[in-house]
Amino acid sequence: MSGNLRLRIGITLFVTFIGLLYVLPSFTAVRDSSLGRFLPDAKVNLGLDLQGGMHLTLGVDIDKAIENNMSQAGRDLRDIARDEGVFILRPTVTQDNTLQFVLPKADARETLEKILAEDFEHFQVESRSTLDDGQIRYALSMTPAYKKYLADLTLDQAVKTIRNRIDQFGVAEPDIRKQREDYRIQVQLPGLAEQERAIEILGRTAHLEFKMVNEEADIEKARQGILPPGSELSTMLNRNPDGSYTETPIVLERDAVLTGEYITNASTSFDSYNQPYVMITFNSRGARLFERLTSEHVKERMAIVLDGKVYSAPVIQERISGGRASITGSFTMEEAHDLAIVLRAGALPAPVNILQERSVGPSLGQESIDQGINAALIGGVIVIIFMVVYYGFAGVVADTVLALNIFLVMAGLAGFGATLTLPGIAGIILTLGMAVDANVLIYERIREELRNGLTPRAAVDMGYSRATLTILDANVTTIIAAIILYQFGTGPIRGFAVTLTLGILASMFTAIFVSRIFFDLWVAKRPAKAGLSI
């Protein structure tokens, strides 16, 4: 045996060994055994159409994100202007998303507009009108370019937050895709059983605010719409023993004194009555703000508001340092756990709406798997018998490398973390056909050289030499097409492109490189004039 042949056998064994490492974890029995601890954490993941699950289309409320950004800009402008000795009144966002405020002293106009030009370059002055008392009313709007940037950023942040929540919820291999043209997000959750709970977690905005309670406000007047300046009527949730909630009105200061943007961690815990609650931890800046707020409002009530609902409004007994706070609200353990998930994953930058919800039952997925397996078995048996009958020994070689081809494709899917779907199975079957075709092309070339009178060794050399370039040309063009499909396609199309590419690469390796080893071994162990079964 020549050194070159030993090298090729060594490469083949090495590739097969690596493939084995990635294929074995796909078998539950192996993964759960003691051997599983030494194998890579990889397996062939089944898509939504094969194992069932949930498909959601979420719409991101971009208008609300713009409104929130405008509102934050109003607060920032007020703080920056105050630092410069300029006071502005009532920065509010109107329904057409313009930021309006009043400058009481006209002589501060130059300073204010310098601030607008330097710190708020993404805003433009829509109107500037002088009131009867000399005050100046401003109306600002976003530039179109910044509005587009903000919309794209909101979509990206929403995708990131949803991915974090799904990861912490424990769903394996979710498929999350954004549609930037209409600001939608498609979410596929294979194998998910708790669908209602998943919708609750994904759809929750988790906008956390801390607001002071206005104890002097009259609730009855507030219900009639008569509120003290700077206050708002909200709803406080009280959990009943039967699990339902009772809502009671409560008047809060409109401006939040602290928001959830400073949260670094959230977890569940139990109080002395074994009641679950959510413990939150602030970053250093949030901790300083929280400590200052609690020191300034001792014996006052601070409401904890999540998505517009007040979960608790405890009385501040003393200054709280250390950057920790708790959210109590008569939660169940599951509710507290889910709330901790959404707080830990971060708040959505804007509300998301469930536009489409579709469930795929596991029975349908199992039926698809069974039909796919049956089709592959029937087709495979027919091909194996045909190759052996028509090509003899060469047919056995073709069947062997075909099996190795399937093995390497599955290893590639596991190694790259790809998800196997029905279109993916179609891609595998197509590449198997192409692999058989490559063997047939080589064998027919060898037969042709044998008919021309060459010895088996020379015929094998010439057959592989002449067929290899043709196979490479055909497969390279197919790979280019697969790359284009992957680049511009979506879910199922991409799955087809991935399996097609893996199958072609495996096909070229097995048909050209591995099968040649068998022929070289056959020729090396037989006399030069012995025939070749092909």
mmCIF file of N, CA, C and O in Angstrom, residues 354-386:
data_model
loop_
_atom_site.group_PDB
_atom_site.id
_atom_site.type_symbol
_atom_site.label_atom_id
_atom_site.label_comp_id
_atom_site.label_asym_id
_atom_site.label_seq_id
_atom_site.Cartn_x
_atom_site.Cartn_y
_atom_site.Cartn_z
ATOM 1 N N ILE A 354 -49.750 40.710 18.864
ATOM 2 C CA ILE A 354 -49.818 39.406 18.216
ATOM 3 C C ILE A 354 -50.703 39.546 16.974
ATOM 4 O O ILE A 354 -51.929 39.662 17.086
ATOM 5 N N LEU A 355 -50.102 39.568 15.796
ATOM 6 C CA LEU A 355 -50.873 39.715 14.566
ATOM 7 C C LEU A 355 -51.346 38.373 14.029
ATOM 8 O O LEU A 355 -52.394 38.285 13.393
ATOM 9 N N GLN A 356 -50.557 37.345 14.254
ATOM 10 C CA GLN A 356 -50.922 36.016 13.762
ATOM 11 C C GLN A 356 -50.385 34.974 14.729
ATOM 12 O O GLN A 356 -49.250 35.069 15.190
ATOM 13 N N GLU A 357 -51.228 34.009 15.019
ATOM 14 C CA GLU A 357 -50.830 32.919 15.916
ATOM 15 C C GLU A 357 -51.255 31.608 15.267
ATOM 16 O O GLU A 357 -52.420 31.424 14.926
ATOM 17 N N ARG A 358 -50.300 30.720 15.083
ATOM 18 C CA ARG A 358 -50.620 29.447 14.425
ATOM 19 C C ARG A 358 -49.889 28.336 15.159
ATOM 20 O O ARG A 358 -48.698 28.443 15.434
ATOM 21 N N SER A 359 -50.637 27.300 15.488
ATOM 22 C CA SER A 359 -50.042 26.155 16.175
ATOM 23 C C SER A 359 -49.929 24.990 15.211
ATOM 24 O O SER A 359 -50.827 24.743 14.413
ATOM 25 N N VAL A 360 -48.807 24.292 15.290
ATOM 26 C CA VAL A 360 -48.599 23.088 14.492
ATOM 27 C C VAL A 360 -48.535 21.920 15.455
ATOM 28 O O VAL A 360 -47.667 21.873 16.326
ATOM 29 N N GLY A 361 -49.480 21.005 15.329
ATOM 30 C CA GLY A 361 -49.544 19.881 16.256
ATOM 31 C C GLY A 361 -48.419 18.895 16.032
ATOM 32 O O GLY A 361 -47.978 18.692 14.898
ATOM 33 N N PRO A 362 -47.917 18.274 17.102
ATOM 34 C CA PRO A 362 -46.851 17.281 16.950
ATOM 35 C C PRO A 362 -47.282 16.083 16.133
ATOM 36 O O PRO A 362 -46.451 15.435 15.496
ATOM 37 N N SER A 363 -48.611 15.779 16.103
ATOM 38 C CA SER A 363 -49.065 14.638 15.314
ATOM 39 C C SER A 363 -48.824 14.889 13.845
ATOM 40 O O SER A 363 -48.415 13.998 13.089
ATOM 41 N N LEU A 364 -49.058 16.153 13.376
ATOM 42 C CA LEU A 364 -48.792 16.478 11.984
ATOM 43 C C LEU A 364 -47.304 16.362 11.684
ATOM 44 O O LEU A 364 -46.890 15.856 10.644
ATOM 45 N N GLY A 365 -46.465 16.838 12.634
ATOM 46 C CA GLY A 365 -45.023 16.723 12.439
ATOM 47 C C GLY A 365 -44.580 15.277 12.364
ATOM 48 O O GLY A 365 -43.763 14.900 11.519
ATOM 49 N N GLN A 366 -45.124 14.429 13.258
ATOM 50 C CA GLN A 366 -44.756 13.015 13.246
ATOM 51 C C GLN A 366 -45.195 12.352 11.954
ATOM 52 O O GLN A 366 -44.475 11.517 11.388
ATOM 53 N N GLU A 367 -46.378 12.746 11.457
ATOM 54 C CA GLU A 367 -46.858 12.183 10.193
ATOM 55 C C GLU A 367 -45.908 12.566 9.058
ATOM 56 O O GLU A 367 -45.587 11.749 8.194
ATOM 57 N N SER A 368 -45.427 13.815 9.081
ATOM 58 C CA SER A 368 -44.492 14.252 8.048
ATOM 59 C C SER A 368 -43.185 13.467 8.136
ATOM 60 O O SER A 368 -42.608 13.079 7.117
ATOM 61 N N ILE A 369 -42.709 13.240 9.374
ATOM 62 C CA ILE A 369 -41.468 12.478 9.545
ATOM 63 C C ILE A 369 -41.647 11.061 9.012
ATOM 64 O O ILE A 369 -40.796 10.544 8.279
ATOM 65 N N ASP A 370 -42.771 10.421 9.366
ATOM 66 C CA ASP A 370 -43.002 9.043 8.927
ATOM 67 C C ASP A 370 -43.048 8.955 7.409
ATOM 68 O O ASP A 370 -42.451 8.053 6.800
ATOM 69 N N GLN A 371 -43.756 9.892 6.792
ATOM 70 C CA GLN A 371 -43.846 9.865 5.334
ATOM 71 C C GLN A 371 -42.481 10.110 4.690
ATOM 72 O O GLN A 371 -42.129 9.483 3.691
ATOM 73 N N GLY A 372 -41.724 11.043 5.270
ATOM 74 C CA GLY A 372 -40.393 11.316 4.733
ATOM 75 C C GLY A 372 -39.472 10.111 4.852
ATOM 76 O O GLY A 372 -38.736 9.781 3.916
ATOM 77 N N ILE A 373 -39.523 9.449 6.027
ATOM 78 C CA ILE A 373 -38.679 8.264 6.229
ATOM 79 C C ILE A 373 -39.073 7.149 5.265
ATOM 80 O O ILE A 373 -38.215 6.496 4.645
ATOM 81 N N ASN A 374 -40.370 6.937 5.111
ATOM 82 C CA ASN A 374 -40.825 5.887 4.186
ATOM 83 C C ASN A 374 -40.372 6.171 2.758
ATOM 84 O O ASN A 374 -39.911 5.269 2.045
ATOM 85 N N ALA A 375 -40.523 7.435 2.337
ATOM 86 C CA ALA A 375 -40.116 7.784 0.981
ATOM 87 C C ALA A 375 -38.618 7.572 0.793
ATOM 88 O O ALA A 375 -38.171 7.033 -0.234
ATOM 89 N N ALA A 376 -37.839 7.982 1.800
ATOM 90 C CA ALA A 376 -36.383 7.824 1.695
ATOM 91 C C ALA A 376 -35.986 6.352 1.683
ATOM 92 O O ALA A 376 -35.103 5.941 0.913
ATOM 93 N N LEU A 377 -36.650 5.534 2.526
ATOM 94 C CA LEU A 377 -36.312 4.101 2.564
ATOM 95 C C LEU A 377 -36.642 3.412 1.253
ATOM 96 O O LEU A 377 -35.821 2.651 0.705
ATOM 97 N N ILE A 378 -37.823 3.676 0.732
ATOM 98 C CA ILE A 378 -38.229 3.028 -0.525
ATOM 99 C C ILE A 378 -37.288 3.432 -1.663
ATOM 100 O O ILE A 378 -36.775 2.590 -2.414
ATOM 101 N N GLY A 379 -37.056 4.760 -1.758
ATOM 102 C CA GLY A 379 -36.158 5.234 -2.815
ATOM 103 C C GLY A 379 -34.751 4.698 -2.636
ATOM 104 O O GLY A 379 -34.093 4.298 -3.611
ATOM 105 N N GLY A 380 -34.278 4.666 -1.376
ATOM 106 C CA GLY A 380 -32.921 4.188 -1.123
ATOM 107 C C GLY A 380 -32.736 2.727 -1.458
ATOM 108 O O GLY A 380 -31.718 2.343 -2.071
ATOM 109 N N VAL A 381 -33.709 1.894 -1.079
ATOM 110 C CA VAL A 381 -33.606 0.457 -1.372
ATOM 111 C C VAL A 381 -33.570 0.216 -2.882
ATOM 112 O O VAL A 381 -32.785 -0.598 -3.385
ATOM 113 N N ILE A 382 -34.430 0.929 -3.614
ATOM 114 C CA ILE A 382 -34.453 0.769 -5.072
ATOM 115 C C ILE A 382 -33.106 1.142 -5.682
ATOM 116 O O ILE A 382 -32.557 0.432 -6.541
ATOM 117 N N VAL A 383 -32.543 2.256 -5.216
ATOM 118 C CA VAL A 383 -31.260 2.704 -5.760
ATOM 119 C C VAL A 383 -30.146 1.709 -5.415
ATOM 120 O O VAL A 383 -29.302 1.373 -6.265
ATOM 121 N N ILE A 384 -30.143 1.210 -4.163
ATOM 122 C CA ILE A 384 -29.096 0.260 -3.736
ATOM 123 C C ILE A 384 -29.137 -1.006 -4.580
ATOM 124 O O ILE A 384 -28.104 -1.483 -5.082
ATOM 125 N N ILE A 385 -30.339 -1.555 -4.761
ATOM 126 C CA ILE A 385 -30.466 -2.785 -5.561
ATOM 127 C C ILE A 385 -30.032 -2.538 -7.005
ATOM 128 O O ILE A 385 -29.303 -3.337 -7.602
ATOM 129 N N PHE A 386 -30.470 -1.437 -7.563
ATOM 130 C CA PHE A 386 -30.113 -1.137 -8.954
ATOM 131 C C PHE A 386 -28.608 -1.022 -9.135
ATOM 132 O O PHE A 386 -28.036 -1.582 -10.088
#
